[in-house]
């Protein structure tokens, strides 16, 4: 194998999931209600009327799932912990049965030599906290720090990699701005305070992590970094793409790594909108030193200037190439560009914490799923990750989104991203061609 297809020794190959998308068991063993448990019951908000009530039933089938991971040769598994399983109403007394589930999962991973990477919050806030204002309420950031601190005490010795949040932009924008995600609020003015409180809670959790003295563990955060391109070289389009880059990427990168919000964003949204939730010391807390940055990379977006959108002054234009079932352009250089963007802000070790694609898989008459499109997608994106390393990125790992087909939020269960096919009626797991491909990549440490 030529060197440019091989990855550095010790490179971490993994797969990623999130609690609400796979666990099911939505009210088992004392688990509290999350904002997703509440949201999916609103008529018409989820395609096909699907819910995560059962999803992949991973809560009961985790041992079988870890077996699949081991057979694939995964070096690491990124999962999230459901806050309401641990603290059913957000705080107070922990729910031992919920904690025990994660203990069992982590033990099974370690038995197979798979490194656990735990995301502390992947959008499933306890509904009880949402009832008190959710992420618009600064107090939620303090509750998050308590929850994180409890996890570090309880599980810190077994989990070497922690991520505070997954894609805070998505939680703020789609959860509180457009209402497409839980909790389904439609208030553009909430987006910035929510983003700020998520970032603040991240910094407070980092403090709790350092206080827990876990010398062999690391902490980071996972951001969605998508490149934003102008539809034309016209200055108005270039400015539009830069504004969207500001709202989706720089609004998170800059406070985390430079301890301030981007000047152009302050001007654009108006200082009044940005300022109210920001208290003295907040920016210092937000920019506490972390150990790694996780980057979720799927595609790029292209924008033209359009002031009919009063919030952004931009309009997304159609993709310029083939797309996945999500309508996302297949653009492998998204990985190279996302990592380059991250490197403008930090020289920390980087991980691609999500990369993958939904396609309309067909189960053949013999039960096989020949998902050649997903295999091609992965091959091209893994090659792009290798190019990014050649270009100087300190990339330490690549996690496929996702281990198995699951509940894709507002899109329901019909959008399948998995390496493993899940029959949601029988819960039967079947490897797709892409799972075998990824197993071979891992075995060769390269393409
Ligand atoms: O399924 C999601 C995941 O929860 C967060 N990142 C993007 C994935 C695909 O949409």
Coordinates of C-alpha atoms and ligand atoms in Angstrom, one line a residue:
X1 CA 0.0 0.0 0.0
X2 CA 1.4 3.4 -0.9
X3 CA 2.1 5.8 1.9
X4 CA -0.5 8.3 0.9
X5 CA -3.2 5.7 1.4
X6 CA -2.0 4.5 4.8
X7 CA -2.8 6.3 8.0
X8 CA -0.4 7.1 10.9
X9 CA 0.2 4.3 13.4
X10 CA -2.4 4.4 16.2
X11 CA -5.0 6.2 14.1
X12 CA -8.4 5.6 15.7
X13 CA -11.1 4.1 13.5
X14 CA -14.5 4.3 15.0
X15 CA -18.3 4.6 14.6
X16 CA -20.6 7.1 16.3
X17 CA -24.2 7.0 17.5
X18 CA -26.4 9.0 19.9
X19 CA -28.6 7.9 22.8
X20 CA -32.0 9.0 21.5
X21 CA -31.3 7.7 18.0
X22 CA -30.6 4.1 19.0
X23 CA -31.4 3.2 22.6
X24 CA -35.2 3.1 22.7
X25 CA -36.4 2.1 26.2
X26 CA -37.6 5.6 26.4
X27 CA -39.2 5.2 29.8
X28 CA -37.5 2.1 31.1
X29 CA -35.9 1.7 34.6
X30 CA -36.7 5.1 35.9
X31 CA -35.6 7.1 32.9
X32 CA -37.1 10.6 32.8
X33 CA -38.8 12.3 29.8
X34 CA -36.5 14.1 27.4
X35 CA -37.4 17.0 25.1
X36 CA -37.3 14.4 22.2
X37 CA -39.7 12.1 24.0
X38 CA -42.1 15.0 24.3
X39 CA -41.5 16.5 20.8
X40 CA -42.1 13.3 18.8
X41 CA -45.6 13.1 20.2
X42 CA -46.6 16.4 18.5
X43 CA -48.5 15.4 15.4
X44 CA -46.8 16.0 12.1
X45 CA -43.3 16.9 13.3
X46 CA -41.5 13.6 12.4
X47 CA -41.6 12.0 9.0
X48 CA -43.7 8.9 9.0
X49 CA -44.8 9.6 12.5
X50 CA -41.7 7.7 13.8
X51 CA -40.4 8.0 17.3
X52 CA -37.3 7.0 19.2
X53 CA -39.4 5.0 21.7
X54 CA -37.9 1.8 20.5
X55 CA -35.4 2.8 17.7
X56 CA -32.7 0.1 17.6
X57 CA -33.6 -1.2 21.1
X58 CA -29.9 -0.8 21.8
X59 CA -30.7 -0.4 25.5
X60 CA -31.5 -4.1 25.6
X61 CA -29.3 -5.3 22.7
X62 CA -26.1 -3.4 23.4
X63 CA -24.1 -6.7 23.9
X64 CA -25.0 -7.9 20.4
X65 CA -24.2 -4.4 19.0
X66 CA -20.8 -4.4 20.7
X67 CA -20.2 -7.8 19.2
X68 CA -20.7 -6.2 15.7
X69 CA -18.3 -3.4 16.6
X70 CA -15.7 -6.0 17.6
X71 CA -16.2 -8.0 14.5
X72 CA -15.7 -4.9 12.4
X73 CA -12.5 -4.2 14.3
X74 CA -13.5 -0.8 15.6
X75 CA -10.8 0.9 17.7
X76 CA -13.3 3.3 19.3
X77 CA -17.0 3.8 19.7
X78 CA -18.5 7.3 20.2
X79 CA -21.9 7.2 22.0
X80 CA -23.9 9.7 24.0
X81 CA -25.3 9.4 27.5
X82 CA -29.0 10.3 27.9
X83 CA -29.1 12.9 30.6
X84 CA -32.7 12.0 31.7
X85 CA -31.5 8.3 32.2
X86 CA -29.1 9.6 34.8
X87 CA -31.0 12.5 36.2
X88 CA -34.7 11.9 35.3
X89 CA -35.7 15.5 36.1
X90 CA -32.4 17.1 35.3
X91 CA -30.7 17.1 38.7
X92 CA -31.2 15.8 42.3
X93 CA -30.8 12.1 42.9
X94 CA -29.2 10.0 40.2
X95 CA -31.0 7.0 38.8
X96 CA -28.8 4.0 39.5
X97 CA -30.4 1.8 36.9
X98 CA -29.7 4.4 34.1
X99 CA -26.1 4.7 35.2
X100 CA -25.7 0.9 35.4
X101 CA -26.7 0.6 31.7
X102 CA -23.7 2.8 30.7
X103 CA -21.5 0.9 33.1
X104 CA -22.5 -2.4 31.3
X105 CA -22.0 -0.8 27.9
X106 CA -18.6 0.6 28.8
X107 CA -17.5 -2.7 30.3
X108 CA -18.5 -4.6 27.2
X109 CA -16.6 -2.1 25.0
X110 CA -13.5 -2.4 27.1
X111 CA -13.7 -6.2 27.2
X112 CA -13.4 -6.0 23.4
X113 CA -10.6 -3.5 23.4
X114 CA -12.8 -0.7 22.0
X115 CA -12.1 2.8 23.4
X116 CA -15.3 4.5 24.6
X117 CA -15.8 8.1 23.7
X118 CA -18.8 9.5 25.6
X119 CA -20.7 12.6 24.4
X120 CA -22.4 14.1 27.5
X121 CA -25.2 15.8 25.6
X122 CA -26.5 15.0 22.2
X123 CA -29.7 17.1 22.2
X124 CA -31.8 15.1 24.7
X125 CA -32.3 17.6 27.5
X126 CA -34.5 16.5 30.4
X127 CA -38.0 17.9 29.7
X128 CA -38.2 19.1 33.3
X129 CA -35.3 21.5 32.5
X130 CA -37.0 22.6 29.3
X131 CA -40.1 23.4 31.4
X132 CA -37.9 25.8 33.4
X133 CA -36.7 27.6 30.2
X134 CA -34.4 25.0 28.7
X135 CA -31.2 26.3 27.2
X136 CA -32.6 29.9 27.1
X137 CA -32.2 29.8 30.9
X138 CA -28.7 30.3 32.1
X139 CA -29.4 27.9 35.0
X140 CA -29.5 25.0 32.6
X141 CA -25.7 25.5 32.0
X142 CA -25.2 25.1 35.8
X143 CA -27.3 22.0 35.9
X144 CA -25.3 20.6 32.9
X145 CA -22.0 21.1 34.8
X146 CA -23.4 19.2 37.8
X147 CA -24.6 16.4 35.6
X148 CA -21.2 16.3 33.8
X149 CA -19.3 16.4 37.1
X150 CA -21.4 13.4 38.3
X151 CA -20.4 11.4 35.2
X152 CA -16.8 12.2 35.7
X153 CA -16.9 10.8 39.2
X154 CA -19.0 7.8 38.3
X155 CA -17.5 6.8 34.9
X156 CA -14.4 8.9 34.5
X157 CA -12.0 6.1 35.3
X158 CA -13.4 3.9 32.5
X159 CA -13.9 6.5 29.8
X160 CA -10.7 8.0 28.3
X161 CA -12.4 10.4 25.9
X162 CA -15.3 12.8 26.7
X163 CA -17.1 15.3 24.5
X164 CA -19.3 17.9 26.2
X165 CA -21.8 18.6 23.4
X166 CA -22.6 17.5 19.9
X167 CA -23.1 20.3 17.4
X168 CA -24.3 23.1 19.6
X169 CA -25.2 25.1 16.5
X170 CA -27.9 22.5 15.6
X171 CA -29.4 22.5 19.0
X172 CA -29.6 26.3 19.1
X173 CA -30.8 26.9 15.5
X174 CA -33.0 23.9 14.8
X175 CA -34.2 23.3 18.4
X176 CA -35.0 26.9 19.4
X177 CA -34.9 28.9 16.2
X178 CA -36.7 27.0 13.5
X179 CA -38.4 24.4 15.7
X180 CA -37.5 21.6 13.3
X181 CA -35.9 19.7 16.2
X182 CA -36.9 19.4 19.9
X183 CA -37.9 21.3 21.8
X184 CA -39.6 22.8 18.8
X185 CA -39.5 26.4 19.7
X186 CA -39.6 28.9 16.9
X187 CA -37.9 32.0 18.2
X188 CA -35.0 33.4 16.2
X189 CA -34.1 35.6 19.2
X190 CA -33.4 32.5 21.3
X191 CA -30.7 31.2 19.0
X192 CA -27.8 33.3 20.4
X193 CA -28.6 33.0 24.1
X194 CA -29.0 29.2 23.6
X195 CA -25.7 29.0 21.8
X196 CA -24.1 31.1 24.6
X197 CA -25.5 28.9 27.4
X198 CA -24.4 25.7 25.6
X199 CA -20.9 27.1 25.3
X200 CA -20.9 28.3 28.9
X201 CA -22.0 24.9 30.0
X202 CA -19.2 23.4 28.0
X203 CA -16.6 25.5 29.8
X204 CA -18.1 24.8 33.2
X205 CA -18.0 21.1 32.4
X206 CA -14.3 21.4 31.4
X207 CA -13.7 22.9 34.9
X208 CA -15.5 20.0 36.5
X209 CA -13.5 17.6 34.4
X210 CA -10.2 19.1 35.6
X211 CA -11.4 19.1 39.2
X212 CA -12.1 15.4 38.9
X213 CA -8.4 14.7 38.2
X214 CA -8.6 12.1 35.5
X215 CA -5.0 12.2 34.2
X216 CA -5.5 9.5 31.6
X217 CA -8.7 11.0 30.2
X218 CA -9.3 13.8 27.7
X219 CA -12.1 16.3 27.1
X220 CA -13.2 18.1 24.0
X221 CA -16.3 19.2 22.1
X222 CA -17.8 18.2 18.8
X223 CA -18.7 20.9 16.3
X224 CA -20.4 20.6 12.9
X225 CA -18.0 22.4 10.6
X226 CA -19.3 22.6 7.1
X227 CA -17.6 24.8 4.4
X228 CA -19.7 27.6 3.1
X229 CA -19.0 28.7 -0.5
X230 CA -20.4 31.7 -2.4
X231 CA -22.6 31.0 -5.3
X232 CA -20.5 33.4 -7.5
X233 CA -17.5 35.6 -7.0
X234 CA -19.8 38.6 -6.7
X235 CA -18.9 40.4 -3.5
X236 CA -22.5 40.2 -2.2
X237 CA -22.4 36.4 -2.5
X238 CA -19.0 36.2 -0.9
X239 CA -20.3 38.3 2.0
X240 CA -23.4 36.1 2.3
X241 CA -21.3 32.9 2.5
X242 CA -19.0 34.5 5.1
X243 CA -22.1 35.5 7.2
X244 CA -23.4 32.0 7.2
X245 CA -19.9 30.7 8.0
X246 CA -20.0 33.2 10.9
X247 CA -23.4 31.9 12.2
X248 CA -22.7 28.2 11.8
X249 CA -18.9 27.9 12.3
X250 CA -17.2 31.0 13.7
X251 CA -19.8 31.7 16.3
X252 CA -18.6 28.6 18.1
X253 CA -15.0 28.3 17.1
X254 CA -14.1 31.9 18.0
X255 CA -15.4 31.9 21.6
X256 CA -14.0 28.4 22.2
X257 CA -10.5 29.2 21.0
X258 CA -10.2 33.0 21.1
X259 CA -12.5 33.8 24.0
X260 CA -14.7 36.3 22.0
X261 CA -17.5 36.4 19.6
X262 CA -16.7 37.3 16.0
X263 CA -16.8 41.1 15.5
X264 CA -18.7 40.8 12.2
X265 CA -21.4 38.7 13.9
X266 CA -21.7 41.2 16.8
X267 CA -22.2 43.9 14.1
X268 CA -24.6 41.8 12.1
X269 CA -26.8 40.6 14.9
X270 CA -26.4 43.8 16.9
X271 CA -24.5 43.9 20.2
X272 CA -27.8 44.1 22.1
X273 CA -28.8 40.7 21.0
X274 CA -25.4 39.2 21.7
X275 CA -24.7 40.9 25.0
X276 CA -27.5 40.2 27.4
X277 CA -26.6 36.7 28.3
X278 CA -22.9 37.3 28.4
X279 CA -21.6 38.0 31.9
X280 CA -18.1 38.9 33.0
X281 CA -15.9 35.8 33.1
X282 CA -18.1 33.9 30.7
X283 CA -15.7 34.1 27.8
X284 CA -12.8 33.0 29.9
X285 CA -14.8 30.0 31.1
X286 CA -15.9 29.1 27.5
X287 CA -12.3 29.2 26.2
X288 CA -10.9 26.9 28.9
X289 CA -8.2 24.7 27.4
X290 CA -9.5 21.4 26.0
X291 CA -7.6 18.4 24.8
X292 CA -9.1 17.7 21.3
X293 CA -11.7 19.0 18.9
X294 CA -14.2 16.8 17.2
X295 CA -15.3 17.8 13.7
X296 CA -18.5 16.5 12.1
X297 CA -18.2 16.8 8.4
X298 CA -20.8 15.7 5.8
X299 CA -20.9 18.2 2.9
X300 CA -20.5 21.9 1.9
X301 CA -23.2 24.5 1.4
X302 CA -23.4 27.2 -1.3
X303 CA -25.0 30.6 -0.7
X304 CA -26.2 33.6 -2.6
X305 CA -27.0 37.0 -1.2
X306 CA -30.7 37.4 -0.6
X307 CA -32.2 39.9 1.9
X308 CA -35.6 38.3 1.8
X309 CA -34.1 36.3 4.6
X310 CA -34.0 39.0 7.2
X311 CA -31.9 37.0 9.7
X312 CA -29.0 36.0 7.4
X313 CA -29.4 37.9 4.2
X314 CA -28.6 34.7 2.4
X315 CA -30.2 31.9 0.5
X316 CA -28.8 28.4 0.0
X317 CA -28.5 27.5 -3.7
X318 CA -28.9 23.9 -5.0
X319 CA -26.0 21.5 -4.8
X320 CA -23.6 21.4 -7.7
X321 CA -23.1 17.7 -7.9
X322 CA -24.6 14.3 -6.9
X323 CA -26.3 14.2 -3.5
X324 CA -27.1 11.7 -0.8
X325 CA -30.6 10.8 0.3
X326 CA -30.5 13.8 2.6
X327 CA -30.0 16.0 -0.5
X328 CA -26.5 16.8 0.7
X329 CA -23.9 17.3 -2.0
X330 CA -21.2 14.6 -2.1
X331 CA -18.2 16.8 -1.8
X332 CA -15.3 14.9 -0.2
X333 CA -13.1 18.0 0.2
X334 CA -15.5 19.1 2.9
X335 CA -13.2 17.2 5.2
X336 CA -10.1 18.9 4.0
X337 CA -11.7 22.3 4.2
X338 CA -13.4 21.7 7.6
X339 CA -10.1 20.6 9.1
X340 CA -8.3 23.6 7.6
X341 CA -10.9 25.8 9.2
X342 CA -10.4 24.1 12.6
X343 CA -6.7 24.7 12.2
X344 CA -7.2 28.4 11.8
X345 CA -8.3 28.3 15.4
X346 CA -6.4 25.6 17.1
X347 CA -3.4 23.2 16.9
X348 CA -5.1 20.6 19.1
X349 CA -5.5 17.0 18.0
X350 CA -8.5 16.7 15.7
X351 CA -10.9 13.9 15.2
X352 CA -13.5 13.5 12.4
X353 CA -16.2 12.5 14.9
X354 CA -18.9 12.0 12.2
X355 CA -18.7 11.3 8.5
X356 CA -21.2 9.3 6.5
X357 CA -24.2 9.3 4.3
X358 CA -27.8 8.2 4.0
X359 CA -28.8 6.4 0.9
X360 CA -32.0 4.5 -0.1
X361 CA -30.6 1.1 0.6
X362 CA -32.2 -1.9 -1.1
X363 CA -32.3 -5.2 0.6
X364 CA -31.7 -7.9 -2.0
X365 CA -33.8 -11.1 -2.3
X366 CA -31.0 -12.9 -0.5
X367 CA -31.1 -10.4 2.3
X368 CA -27.8 -8.7 1.3
X369 CA -27.5 -5.0 1.1
X370 CA -25.1 -3.9 -1.6
X371 CA -24.7 -0.2 -0.6
X372 CA -22.1 0.6 -3.2
X373 CA -22.9 4.3 -3.0
X374 CA -22.1 4.5 0.7
X375 CA -18.9 2.5 0.2
X376 CA -17.9 5.0 -2.5
X377 CA -18.8 7.9 -0.2
X378 CA -16.7 6.5 2.6
X379 CA -13.7 5.7 0.3
X380 CA -13.7 9.2 -1.1
X381 CA -14.0 10.8 2.4
X382 CA -11.4 8.6 4.0
X383 CA -9.1 9.6 1.1
X384 CA -9.9 13.2 1.8
X385 CA -9.0 12.7 5.5
X386 CA -5.7 11.3 4.4
X387 CA -5.1 14.4 2.2
X388 CA -5.8 16.6 5.1
X389 CA -3.1 14.8 7.1
X390 CA -0.7 15.3 4.3
X391 CA -1.6 19.0 4.3
X392 CA -0.6 19.1 8.0
X393 CA -3.8 18.4 10.0
X394 CA -3.1 16.6 13.3
X395 CA -6.0 14.2 12.6
X396 CA -6.1 11.3 15.1
X397 CA -9.2 9.5 14.2
X398 CA -12.2 9.0 11.8
X399 CA -15.6 7.9 13.1
X400 CA -18.3 6.8 10.6
X401 CA -21.8 8.1 11.2
X402 CA -23.3 5.7 12.0
X403 CA -22.9 2.2 13.3
X404 CA -26.4 1.1 12.4
X405 CA -29.5 2.6 10.8
X406 CA -31.4 4.6 13.4
X407 CA -33.8 7.4 14.2
X408 CA -32.7 10.4 12.1
X409 CA -34.5 13.1 14.1
X410 CA -37.2 14.9 12.2
X411 CA -36.5 12.7 9.2
X412 CA -37.7 9.6 11.1
X413 CA -36.3 6.1 10.5
X414 CA -36.5 6.2 6.7
X415 CA -33.1 8.0 6.3
X416 CA -30.6 5.2 6.7
X417 CA -27.0 6.2 7.5
X418 CA -25.9 2.8 9.0
X419 CA -23.0 0.5 8.2
X420 CA -25.4 -2.1 9.6
X421 CA -29.0 -2.4 8.3
X422 CA -31.6 -2.6 11.0
X423 CA -35.0 -4.1 10.3
X424 CA -37.1 -2.0 12.7
X425 CA -39.8 -4.7 12.9
X426 CA -37.7 -7.6 13.9
X427 CA -34.6 -5.7 15.1
X428 CA -32.5 -7.9 13.0
X429 CA -29.0 -6.5 12.2
X430 CA -27.4 -7.2 8.8
X431 CA -24.1 -5.9 7.7
X432 CA -24.1 -3.8 4.5
X433 CA -21.3 -4.0 2.0
X434 CA -20.0 -0.7 3.5
X435 CA -19.5 -2.5 6.9
X436 CA -17.2 -5.0 5.2
X437 CA -15.4 -2.3 3.4
X438 CA -14.8 -0.4 6.6
X439 CA -13.7 -3.5 8.4
X440 CA -11.0 -3.9 5.7
X441 CA -10.0 -0.3 5.9
X442 CA -9.5 -0.7 9.7
X443 CA -7.5 -4.0 9.2
X444 CA -5.2 -2.3 6.7
X445 CA -5.1 1.1 8.6
X446 CA -5.9 2.7 5.3
X447 CA -7.4 2.4 1.9
Ligands
LIG1 O1 -27.9 12.0 12.8 C1 -27.2 13.2 12.9 C2 -26.4 13.2 14.2 O2 -27.3 13.1 15.3 C3 -25.7 14.6 14.3 N1 -24.9 14.8 13.2 C4 -25.5 14.7 11.9 C5 -26.2 13.3 11.8 C6 -26.8 13.1 10.4 O3 -27.8 14.0 10.2

